[in-house]
Amino acid sequence: MSTTAGTTALTDKQQRILRYLRENGGTKTYFKSRLIGSDLGLTAKEVGTNMTAIADGDFDVEVEKWGYSSSTTWKVDA
C-alpha cells in the first residue's frame, strides 16, 4: 500500500517512519536510524534506505543526513 504526497509515493514502511518523525519531531531534532528502527520494529538499514524517500520528498517534515557515528543520524525539522 502506498500513498501519494506531491509526486512521491510512500511505501508502508516510509509512511510509518514519516508518522514517527511527525510525532516526535516537535520535541527532538536528531534521530539515529537504529533507535527509530528499534521503536518501529525495523533494522537501521531499513530505516536508512527508506529515509531517503522522505528526505527527497515534499513533506511537512525536512530530513537531512547529519552524521554516521554508531548509526546514521538524521536532522529533522518538523
mmCIF file of C-alpha atoms in Angstrom:
data_model
loop_
_atom_site.group_PDB
_atom_site.id
_atom_site.type_symbol
_atom_site.label_atom_id
_atom_site.label_comp_id
_atom_site.label_asym_id
_atom_site.label_seq_id
_atom_site.Cartn_x
_atom_site.Cartn_y
_atom_site.Cartn_z
ATOM 1 C CA MET A 1 0.000 0.000 0.000
ATOM 2 C CA SER A 2 1.305 3.440 -0.843
ATOM 3 C CA THR A 3 0.087 6.980 -0.603
ATOM 4 C CA THR A 4 0.952 9.939 -2.771
ATOM 5 C CA ALA A 5 2.124 13.293 -1.430
ATOM 6 C CA GLY A 6 3.060 15.624 -4.236
ATOM 7 C CA THR A 7 4.791 13.376 -6.747
ATOM 8 C CA THR A 8 6.298 10.986 -4.229
ATOM 9 C CA ALA A 9 4.576 7.702 -3.400
ATOM 10 C CA LEU A 10 5.493 6.289 0.008
ATOM 11 C CA THR A 11 5.576 2.640 0.966
ATOM 12 C CA ASP A 12 4.031 1.417 4.199
ATOM 13 C CA LYS A 13 7.446 1.484 5.955
ATOM 14 C CA GLN A 14 8.098 5.016 4.740
ATOM 15 C CA GLN A 15 4.682 6.140 5.969
ATOM 16 C CA ARG A 16 5.430 4.640 9.399
ATOM 17 C CA ILE A 17 8.779 6.440 9.564
ATOM 18 C CA LEU A 18 7.233 9.742 8.447
ATOM 19 C CA ARG A 19 4.471 9.408 11.060
ATOM 20 C CA TYR A 20 7.134 8.665 13.713
ATOM 21 C CA LEU A 21 9.101 11.788 12.733
ATOM 22 C CA ARG A 22 5.966 13.940 12.804
ATOM 23 C CA GLU A 23 5.005 12.642 16.244
ATOM 24 C CA ASN A 24 8.485 13.048 17.744
ATOM 25 C CA GLY A 25 9.939 15.956 15.742
ATOM 26 C CA GLY A 26 8.393 18.596 17.986
ATOM 27 C CA THR A 27 10.469 17.536 20.978
ATOM 28 C CA LYS A 28 13.587 16.200 19.287
ATOM 29 C CA THR A 29 15.810 17.329 16.398
ATOM 30 C CA TYR A 30 18.276 14.481 15.850
ATOM 31 C CA PHE A 31 17.321 10.846 15.298
ATOM 32 C CA LYS A 32 19.519 7.772 14.891
ATOM 33 C CA SER A 33 18.435 5.141 12.383
ATOM 34 C CA ARG A 34 18.962 2.321 14.862
ATOM 35 C CA LEU A 35 16.756 3.991 17.501
ATOM 36 C CA ILE A 36 13.957 4.727 15.023
ATOM 37 C CA GLY A 37 14.229 1.121 13.886
ATOM 38 C CA SER A 38 14.081 -0.133 17.441
ATOM 39 C CA ASP A 39 10.897 1.836 18.089
ATOM 40 C CA LEU A 40 9.266 0.727 14.828
ATOM 41 C CA GLY A 41 10.460 -2.879 14.634
ATOM 42 C CA LEU A 42 12.756 -2.188 11.672
ATOM 43 C CA THR A 43 16.504 -2.531 11.178
ATOM 44 C CA ALA A 44 18.748 0.533 10.991
ATOM 45 C CA LYS A 45 19.406 -0.366 7.343
ATOM 46 C CA GLU A 46 15.671 -0.432 6.560
ATOM 47 C CA VAL A 47 15.246 2.976 8.190
ATOM 48 C CA GLY A 48 18.197 4.476 6.305
ATOM 49 C CA THR A 49 17.058 3.079 2.982
ATOM 50 C CA ASN A 50 13.507 4.358 3.444
ATOM 51 C CA MET A 51 14.503 7.692 4.987
ATOM 52 C CA THR A 52 15.964 8.791 1.651
ATOM 53 C CA ALA A 53 12.487 8.848 0.059
ATOM 54 C CA ILE A 54 11.256 11.067 2.886
ATOM 55 C CA ALA A 55 14.286 13.360 2.649
ATOM 56 C CA ASP A 56 13.841 13.686 -1.128
ATOM 57 C CA GLY A 57 10.060 14.124 -0.983
ATOM 58 C CA ASP A 58 7.901 17.185 -0.495
ATOM 59 C CA PHE A 59 6.515 16.734 3.031
ATOM 60 C CA ASP A 60 5.874 18.871 6.100
ATOM 61 C CA VAL A 61 8.998 17.332 7.665
ATOM 62 C CA GLU A 62 12.501 18.239 6.469
ATOM 63 C CA VAL A 63 15.096 15.492 6.816
ATOM 64 C CA GLU A 64 18.842 15.844 6.342
ATOM 65 C CA LYS A 65 21.504 13.167 6.742
ATOM 66 C CA TRP A 66 23.680 14.525 9.527
ATOM 67 C CA GLY A 67 26.264 12.064 10.869
ATOM 68 C CA TYR A 68 27.448 8.476 10.882
ATOM 69 C CA SER A 69 28.801 7.616 14.347
ATOM 70 C CA SER A 70 27.377 4.289 15.614
ATOM 71 C CA SER A 71 24.416 4.710 13.230
ATOM 72 C CA THR A 72 23.307 7.294 10.717
ATOM 73 C CA THR A 73 21.972 10.399 12.434
ATOM 74 C CA TRP A 74 19.216 12.415 10.785
ATOM 75 C CA LYS A 75 18.448 16.072 11.469
ATOM 76 C CA VAL A 76 14.674 16.588 11.371
ATOM 77 C CA ASP A 77 12.719 19.829 11.269
ATOM 78 C CA ALA A 78 9.031 19.129 11.840
#
